[in-house]
Tab-separated table of C-alpha atoms and ligand atoms in Angstrom:
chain	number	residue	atom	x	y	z
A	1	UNK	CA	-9.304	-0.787	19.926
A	2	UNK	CA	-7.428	2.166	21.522
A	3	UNK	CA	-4.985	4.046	19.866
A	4	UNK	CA	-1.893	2.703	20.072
A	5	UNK	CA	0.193	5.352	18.938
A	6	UNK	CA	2.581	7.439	21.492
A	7	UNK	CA	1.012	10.983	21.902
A	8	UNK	CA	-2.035	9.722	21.675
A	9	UNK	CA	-4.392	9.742	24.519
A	10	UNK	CA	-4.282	12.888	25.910
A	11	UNK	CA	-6.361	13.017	28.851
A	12	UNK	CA	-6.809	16.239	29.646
A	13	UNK	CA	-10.252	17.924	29.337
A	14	UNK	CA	-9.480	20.907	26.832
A	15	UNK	CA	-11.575	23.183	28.356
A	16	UNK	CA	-11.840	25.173	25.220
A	17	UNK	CA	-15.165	26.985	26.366
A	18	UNK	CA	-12.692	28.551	29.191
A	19	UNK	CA	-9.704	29.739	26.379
A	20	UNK	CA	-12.725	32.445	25.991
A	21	UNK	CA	-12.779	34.342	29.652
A	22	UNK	CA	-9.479	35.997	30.382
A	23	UNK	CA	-10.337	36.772	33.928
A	24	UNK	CA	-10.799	32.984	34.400
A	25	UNK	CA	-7.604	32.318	32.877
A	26	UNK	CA	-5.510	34.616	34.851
A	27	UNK	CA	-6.559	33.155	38.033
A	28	UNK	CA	-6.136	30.123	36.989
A	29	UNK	CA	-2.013	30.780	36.037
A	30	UNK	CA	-1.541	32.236	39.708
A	31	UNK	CA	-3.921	29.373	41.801
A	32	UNK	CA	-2.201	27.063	43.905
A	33	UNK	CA	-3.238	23.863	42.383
A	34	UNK	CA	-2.274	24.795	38.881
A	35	UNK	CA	0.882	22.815	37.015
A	36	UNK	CA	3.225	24.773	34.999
A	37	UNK	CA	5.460	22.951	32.646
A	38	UNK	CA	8.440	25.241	31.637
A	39	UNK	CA	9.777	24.692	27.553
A	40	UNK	CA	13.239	26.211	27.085
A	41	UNK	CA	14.503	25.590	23.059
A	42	UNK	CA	11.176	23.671	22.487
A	43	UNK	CA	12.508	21.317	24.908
A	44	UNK	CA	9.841	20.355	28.116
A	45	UNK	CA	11.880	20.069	31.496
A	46	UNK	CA	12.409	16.486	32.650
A	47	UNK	CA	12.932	15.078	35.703
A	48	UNK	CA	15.288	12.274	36.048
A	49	UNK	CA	14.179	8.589	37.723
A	50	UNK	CA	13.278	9.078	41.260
A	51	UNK	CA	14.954	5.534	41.205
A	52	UNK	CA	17.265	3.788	39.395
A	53	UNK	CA	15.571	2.306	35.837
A	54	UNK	CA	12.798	3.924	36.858
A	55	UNK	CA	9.940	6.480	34.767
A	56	UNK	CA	10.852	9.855	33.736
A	57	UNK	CA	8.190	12.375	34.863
A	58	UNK	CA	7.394	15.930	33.162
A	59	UNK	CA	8.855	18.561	35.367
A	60	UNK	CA	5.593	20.225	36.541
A	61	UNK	CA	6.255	23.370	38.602
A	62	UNK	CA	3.851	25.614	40.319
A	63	UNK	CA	2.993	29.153	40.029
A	64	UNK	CA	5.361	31.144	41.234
A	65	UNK	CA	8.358	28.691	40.982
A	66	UNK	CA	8.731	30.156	37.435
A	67	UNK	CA	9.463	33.719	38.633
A	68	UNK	CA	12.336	35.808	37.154
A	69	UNK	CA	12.460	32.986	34.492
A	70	UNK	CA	9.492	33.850	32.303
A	71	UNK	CA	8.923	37.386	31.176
A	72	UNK	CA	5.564	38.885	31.448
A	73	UNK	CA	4.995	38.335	27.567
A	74	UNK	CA	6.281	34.854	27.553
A	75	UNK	CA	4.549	32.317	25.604
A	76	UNK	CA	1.722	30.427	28.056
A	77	UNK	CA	-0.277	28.045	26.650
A	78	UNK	CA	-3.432	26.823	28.658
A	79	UNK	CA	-3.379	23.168	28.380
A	80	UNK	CA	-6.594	21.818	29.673
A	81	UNK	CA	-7.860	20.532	33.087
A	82	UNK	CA	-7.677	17.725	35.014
A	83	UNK	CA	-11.147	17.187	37.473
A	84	UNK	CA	-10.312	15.316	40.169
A	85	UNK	CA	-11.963	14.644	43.462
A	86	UNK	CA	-10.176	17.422	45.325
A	87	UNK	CA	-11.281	19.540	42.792
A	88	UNK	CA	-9.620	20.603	39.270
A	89	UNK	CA	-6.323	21.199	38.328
A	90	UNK	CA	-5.358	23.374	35.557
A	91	UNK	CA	-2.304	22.745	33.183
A	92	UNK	CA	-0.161	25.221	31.495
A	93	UNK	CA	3.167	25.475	29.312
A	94	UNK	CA	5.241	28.326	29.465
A	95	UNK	CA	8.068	29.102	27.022
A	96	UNK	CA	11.154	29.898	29.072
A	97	UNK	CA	12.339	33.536	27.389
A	98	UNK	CA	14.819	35.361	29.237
A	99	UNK	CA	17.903	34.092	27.410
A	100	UNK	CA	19.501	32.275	30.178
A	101	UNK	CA	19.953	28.535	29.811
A	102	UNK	CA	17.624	27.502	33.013
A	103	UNK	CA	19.621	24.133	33.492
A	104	UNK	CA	23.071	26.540	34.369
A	105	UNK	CA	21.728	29.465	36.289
A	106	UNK	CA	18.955	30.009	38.437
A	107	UNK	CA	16.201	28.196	40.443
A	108	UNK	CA	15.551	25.533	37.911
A	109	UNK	CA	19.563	24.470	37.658
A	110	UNK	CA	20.299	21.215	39.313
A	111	UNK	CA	16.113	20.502	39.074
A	112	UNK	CA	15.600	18.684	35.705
A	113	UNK	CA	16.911	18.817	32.220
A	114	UNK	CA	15.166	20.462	28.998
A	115	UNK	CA	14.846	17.108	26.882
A	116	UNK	CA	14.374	16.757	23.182
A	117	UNK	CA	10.578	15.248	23.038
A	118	UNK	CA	11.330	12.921	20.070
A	119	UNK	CA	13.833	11.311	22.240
A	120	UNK	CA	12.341	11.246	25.770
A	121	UNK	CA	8.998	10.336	24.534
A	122	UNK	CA	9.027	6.714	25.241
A	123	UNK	CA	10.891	7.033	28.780
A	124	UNK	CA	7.642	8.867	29.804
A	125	UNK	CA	4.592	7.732	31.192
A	126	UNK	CA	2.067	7.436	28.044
A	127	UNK	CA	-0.383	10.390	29.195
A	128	UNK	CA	2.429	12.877	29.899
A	129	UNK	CA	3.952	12.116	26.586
A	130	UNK	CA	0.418	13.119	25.080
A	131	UNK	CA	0.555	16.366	27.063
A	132	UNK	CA	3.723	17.236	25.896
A	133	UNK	CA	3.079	16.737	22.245
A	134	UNK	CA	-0.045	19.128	22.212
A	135	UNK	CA	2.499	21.772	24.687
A	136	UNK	CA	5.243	21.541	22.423
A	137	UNK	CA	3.471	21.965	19.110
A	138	UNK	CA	1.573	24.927	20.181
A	139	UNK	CA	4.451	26.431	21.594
A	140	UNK	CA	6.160	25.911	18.703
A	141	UNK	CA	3.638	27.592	16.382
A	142	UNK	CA	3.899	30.956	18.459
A	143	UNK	CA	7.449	30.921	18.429
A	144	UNK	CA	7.015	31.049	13.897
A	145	UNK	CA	3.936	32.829	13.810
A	146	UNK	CA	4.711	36.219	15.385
A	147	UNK	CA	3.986	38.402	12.749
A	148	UNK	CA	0.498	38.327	10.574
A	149	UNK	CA	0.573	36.700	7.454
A	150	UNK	CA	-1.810	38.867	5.692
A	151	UNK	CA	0.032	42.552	6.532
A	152	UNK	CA	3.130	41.805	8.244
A	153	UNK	CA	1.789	43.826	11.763
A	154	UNK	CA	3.125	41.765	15.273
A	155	UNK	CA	-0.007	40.160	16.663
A	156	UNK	CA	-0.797	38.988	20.227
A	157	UNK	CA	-1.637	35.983	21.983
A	158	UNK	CA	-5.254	35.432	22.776
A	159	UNK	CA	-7.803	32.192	24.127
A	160	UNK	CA	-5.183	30.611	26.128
A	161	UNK	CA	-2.711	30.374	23.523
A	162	UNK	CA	-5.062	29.003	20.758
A	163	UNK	CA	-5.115	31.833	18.630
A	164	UNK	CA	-3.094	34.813	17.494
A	165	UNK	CA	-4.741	38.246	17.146
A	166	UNK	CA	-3.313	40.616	14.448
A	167	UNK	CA	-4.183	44.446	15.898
A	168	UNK	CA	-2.900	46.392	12.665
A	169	UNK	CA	-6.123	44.669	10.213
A	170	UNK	CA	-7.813	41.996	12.148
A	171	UNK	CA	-7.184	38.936	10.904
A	172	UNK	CA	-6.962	35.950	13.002
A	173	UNK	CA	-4.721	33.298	12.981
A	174	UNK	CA	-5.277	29.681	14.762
A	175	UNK	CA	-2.491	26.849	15.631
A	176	UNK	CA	-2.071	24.647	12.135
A	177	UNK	CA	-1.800	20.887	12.170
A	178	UNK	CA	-0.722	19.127	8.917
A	179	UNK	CA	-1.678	16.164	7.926
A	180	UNK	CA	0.724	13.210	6.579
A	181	UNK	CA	-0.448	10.053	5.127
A	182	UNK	CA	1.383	7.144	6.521
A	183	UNK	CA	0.865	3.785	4.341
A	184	UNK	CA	1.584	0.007	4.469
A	185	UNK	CA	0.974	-1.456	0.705
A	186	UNK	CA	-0.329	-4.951	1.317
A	187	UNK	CA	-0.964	-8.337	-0.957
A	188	UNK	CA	-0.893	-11.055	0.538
A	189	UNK	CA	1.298	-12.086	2.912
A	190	UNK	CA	3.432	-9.446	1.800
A	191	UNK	CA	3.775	-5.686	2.151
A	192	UNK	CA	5.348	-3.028	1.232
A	193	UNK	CA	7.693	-0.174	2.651
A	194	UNK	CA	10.648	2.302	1.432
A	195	UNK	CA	13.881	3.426	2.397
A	196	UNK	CA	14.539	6.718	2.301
A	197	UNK	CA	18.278	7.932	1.245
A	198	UNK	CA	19.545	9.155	4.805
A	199	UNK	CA	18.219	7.073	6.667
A	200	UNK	CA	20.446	3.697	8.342
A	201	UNK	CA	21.297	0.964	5.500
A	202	UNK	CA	18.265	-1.375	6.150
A	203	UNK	CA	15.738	0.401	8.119
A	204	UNK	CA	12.964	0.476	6.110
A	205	UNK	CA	9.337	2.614	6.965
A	206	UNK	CA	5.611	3.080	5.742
A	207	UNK	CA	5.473	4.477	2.856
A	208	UNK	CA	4.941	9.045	3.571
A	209	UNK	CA	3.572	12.320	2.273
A	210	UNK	CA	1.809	15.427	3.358
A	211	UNK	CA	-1.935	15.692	2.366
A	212	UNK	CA	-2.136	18.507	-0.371
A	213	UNK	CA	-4.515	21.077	-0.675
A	214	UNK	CA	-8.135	19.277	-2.058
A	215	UNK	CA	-6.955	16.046	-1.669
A	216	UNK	CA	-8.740	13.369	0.048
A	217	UNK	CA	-6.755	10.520	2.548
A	218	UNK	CA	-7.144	7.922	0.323
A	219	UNK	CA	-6.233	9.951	-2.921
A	220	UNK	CA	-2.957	11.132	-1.400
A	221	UNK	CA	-2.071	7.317	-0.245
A	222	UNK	CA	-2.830	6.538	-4.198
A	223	UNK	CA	-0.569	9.436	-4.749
A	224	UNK	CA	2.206	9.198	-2.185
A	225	UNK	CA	2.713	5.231	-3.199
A	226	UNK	CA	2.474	6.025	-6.940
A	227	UNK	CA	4.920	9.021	-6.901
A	228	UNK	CA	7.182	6.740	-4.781
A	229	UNK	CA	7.445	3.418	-5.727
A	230	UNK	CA	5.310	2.940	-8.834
A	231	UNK	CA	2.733	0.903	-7.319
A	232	UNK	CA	-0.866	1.255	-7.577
A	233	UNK	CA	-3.097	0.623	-4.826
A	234	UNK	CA	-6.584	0.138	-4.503
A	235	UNK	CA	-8.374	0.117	-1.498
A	236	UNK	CA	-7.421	2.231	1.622
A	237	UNK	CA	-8.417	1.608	4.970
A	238	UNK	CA	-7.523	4.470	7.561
A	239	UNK	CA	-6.544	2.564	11.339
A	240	UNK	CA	-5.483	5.350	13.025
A	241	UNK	CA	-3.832	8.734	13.671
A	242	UNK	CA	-0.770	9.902	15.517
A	243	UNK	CA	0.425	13.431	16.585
A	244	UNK	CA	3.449	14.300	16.031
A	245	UNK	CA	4.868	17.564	17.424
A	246	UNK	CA	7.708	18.237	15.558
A	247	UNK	CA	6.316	20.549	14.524
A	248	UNK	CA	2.941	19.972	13.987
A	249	UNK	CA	1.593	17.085	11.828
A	250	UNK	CA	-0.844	14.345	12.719
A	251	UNK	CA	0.158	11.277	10.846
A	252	UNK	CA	-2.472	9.528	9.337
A	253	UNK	CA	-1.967	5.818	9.441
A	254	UNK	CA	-3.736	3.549	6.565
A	255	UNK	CA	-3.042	-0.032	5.128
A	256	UNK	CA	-3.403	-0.025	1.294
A	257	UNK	CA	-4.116	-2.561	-0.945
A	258	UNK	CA	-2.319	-3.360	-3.902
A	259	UNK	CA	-4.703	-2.570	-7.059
A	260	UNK	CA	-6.376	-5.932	-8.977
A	261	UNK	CA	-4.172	-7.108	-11.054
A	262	UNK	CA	-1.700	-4.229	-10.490
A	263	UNK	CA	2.044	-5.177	-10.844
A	264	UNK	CA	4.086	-5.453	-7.341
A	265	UNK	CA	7.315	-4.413	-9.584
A	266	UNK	CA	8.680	-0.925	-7.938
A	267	UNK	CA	10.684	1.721	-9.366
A	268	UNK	CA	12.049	4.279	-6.940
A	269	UNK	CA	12.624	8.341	-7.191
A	270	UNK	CA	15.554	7.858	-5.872
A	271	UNK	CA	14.886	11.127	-4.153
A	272	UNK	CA	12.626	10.842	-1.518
A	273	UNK	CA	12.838	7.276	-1.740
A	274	UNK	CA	16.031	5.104	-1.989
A	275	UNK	CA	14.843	1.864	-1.949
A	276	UNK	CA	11.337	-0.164	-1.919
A	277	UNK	CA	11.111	-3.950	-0.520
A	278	UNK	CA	8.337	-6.279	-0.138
A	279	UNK	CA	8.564	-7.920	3.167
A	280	UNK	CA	6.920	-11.273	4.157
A	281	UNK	CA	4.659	-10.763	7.290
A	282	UNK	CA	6.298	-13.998	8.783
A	283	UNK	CA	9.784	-11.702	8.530
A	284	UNK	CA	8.031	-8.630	9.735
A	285	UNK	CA	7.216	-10.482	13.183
A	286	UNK	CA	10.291	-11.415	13.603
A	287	UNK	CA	11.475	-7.898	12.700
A	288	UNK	CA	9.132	-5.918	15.667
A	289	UNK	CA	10.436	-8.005	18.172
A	290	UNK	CA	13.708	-5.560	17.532
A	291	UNK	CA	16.634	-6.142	15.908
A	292	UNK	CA	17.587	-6.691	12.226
A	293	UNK	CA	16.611	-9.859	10.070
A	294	UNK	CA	17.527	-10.991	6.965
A	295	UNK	CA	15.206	-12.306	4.172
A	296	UNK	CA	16.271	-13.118	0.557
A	297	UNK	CA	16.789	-9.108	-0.391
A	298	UNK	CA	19.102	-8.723	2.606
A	299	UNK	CA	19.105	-7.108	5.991
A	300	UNK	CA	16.574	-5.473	7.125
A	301	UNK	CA	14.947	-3.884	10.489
A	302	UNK	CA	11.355	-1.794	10.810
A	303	UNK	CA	11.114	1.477	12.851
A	304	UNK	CA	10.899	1.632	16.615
A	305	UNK	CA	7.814	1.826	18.721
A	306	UNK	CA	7.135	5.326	18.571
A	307	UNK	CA	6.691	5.285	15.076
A	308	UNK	CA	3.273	4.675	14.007
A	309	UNK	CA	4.204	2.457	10.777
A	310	UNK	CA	5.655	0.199	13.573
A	311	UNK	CA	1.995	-0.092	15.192
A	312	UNK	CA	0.528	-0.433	11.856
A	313	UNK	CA	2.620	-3.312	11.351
A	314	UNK	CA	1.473	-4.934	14.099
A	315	UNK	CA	-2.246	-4.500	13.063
A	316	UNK	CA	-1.360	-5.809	9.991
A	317	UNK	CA	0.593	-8.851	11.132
A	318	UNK	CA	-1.800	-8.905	14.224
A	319	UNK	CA	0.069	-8.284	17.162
B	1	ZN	ZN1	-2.637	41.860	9.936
């Protein structure tokens, strides 16, 4: 089954035997075939429809279009390479750094608009969206990881973007992804999923946590749901995996089952969690078509698309 998940699928060919050869790099910033994507407030630049209700497209520039907007010590991240039949294309982000806001003044104004991800992710063509995850994460990381974390020195950009350098002792530091467990609870024909305390009356989620230090998946699942909701589960079977930029996790999406003979009674922390339901999968169909329904606890609705507990319901109810 392919991954369902939005930000999945990148298709670019990482290239990371290339991050290696400066010389290669630096030609490959200033060739002609080479697409630039410009970030401005971790925001990517987005193009509007070219028609009415039609797809949003990453604003890919070329070299040179990005003149007097970058400095020479901007952020670039190499992104990877595309090999077509015409040849290869290589694919870069570029932090926008010069303090003005590119959508008022100069070359880019007018062009496209700097986009939150989170929200423009779904208006995007599905490959694009996966570009933009890995673009905005990285460039994310550089912008909080300026300074090294084991003597305090400024370090410098090396590989393409893919690690940081520290010149005052040595050390090196490489981009971080953290990794979330993402849960459904399952017996039956029922499952289970949490509210948590800010989030809209009745939307309800997969159960959440980071991964701690030593942990495995399935112990932090046992963890997560136990420190949660007071449920013990037994088996865990991992689906699949979603990044997700913001900054940098990759969401690790399981399905749970509820321990033999465990109790399906939940008590909530009231702190991370506000609220724990079972749902009945026949309600949960109903419930992904969009929209809110009501069972015998009440109204409910599940997240959105671009959520990955949304696409593990559908495994689960087998959609
Ligand atoms: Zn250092």
């Amino acid at each position: 089954m392919p991954n369902p998940n939005t930000f999945a699928n990148n298709p670019l060919d990482r290239a990371s035997e290339k991050r290696t050869d400066p010389d290669w790099l630096a030609a490959q910033i200033k060739a002609p075939s080479t697409l630039i994507v410009p970030f401005w407030d971790l925001k990517p630049m987005i193009l509007p429809p070219a028609e009415k209700g039609g797809a949003r497209e990453v604003g890919w520039l070329r070299p040179g279009a990005l003149e007097g907007l970058a400095s020479r010590k901007a952020v670039t991240v190499f992104l990877g390479q595309e090999h077509g039949e015409k040849g290869d294309t290589s694919f870069f982000a570029v932090d926008l750094d010069l303090g003005r806001d590119p959508e008022r003044e100069g070359p880019l104004a007018g062009f496209g608009k700097f986009h939150d991800l989170r929200a423009a992710a779904m208006s995007l063509p599905a490959t694009e969206a996966a570009i933009m995850a890995q673009a905005k994460s990285m460039i994310d990381w550089h912008k909080r990881h300026g300074f090294c974390a084991v003597c305090g020195a400024g370090t410098e950009i090396e590989e393409g973007g893919y690690k940081r350098q520290c010149p005052s002792c040595g050390a090196e530091h490489f981009p971080r992804t953290d990794p979330v467990v993402i849960s459904l609870v399952v017996s039956g024909d029922k499952c289970l999923m949490g509210r948590g305390p800010q989030w809209p009356k009745g939307m309800f989620s997969a159960l959440a946590g980071f991964l701690e230090p030593g942990e495995t998946v399935e112990e932090a699942v046992a963890r997560e749901i136990m420190e949660e909701t007071a449920v013990k589960v037994g088996r865990v079977d991992y689906q699949f995996s979603q990044p997700w930029p913001f900054p940098s996790s990759l969401m690790m999406g399981c399905i749970a089952e509820l321990a033999d003979g465990a109790s399906m009674e939940t008590k909530v922390d009231g702190i991370e969690i506000a609220e724990a339901r079972w749902f009945a999968k026949g309600d949960i169909r109903a419930a992904l078509a969009g929209g809110e329904v009501t069972d015998e606890n009440g109204p409910f609705m599940v997240s959105p698309p671009l959520a990955i507990a949304h696409q593990l319901l559908k495994v689960w109810v087998g959609a």
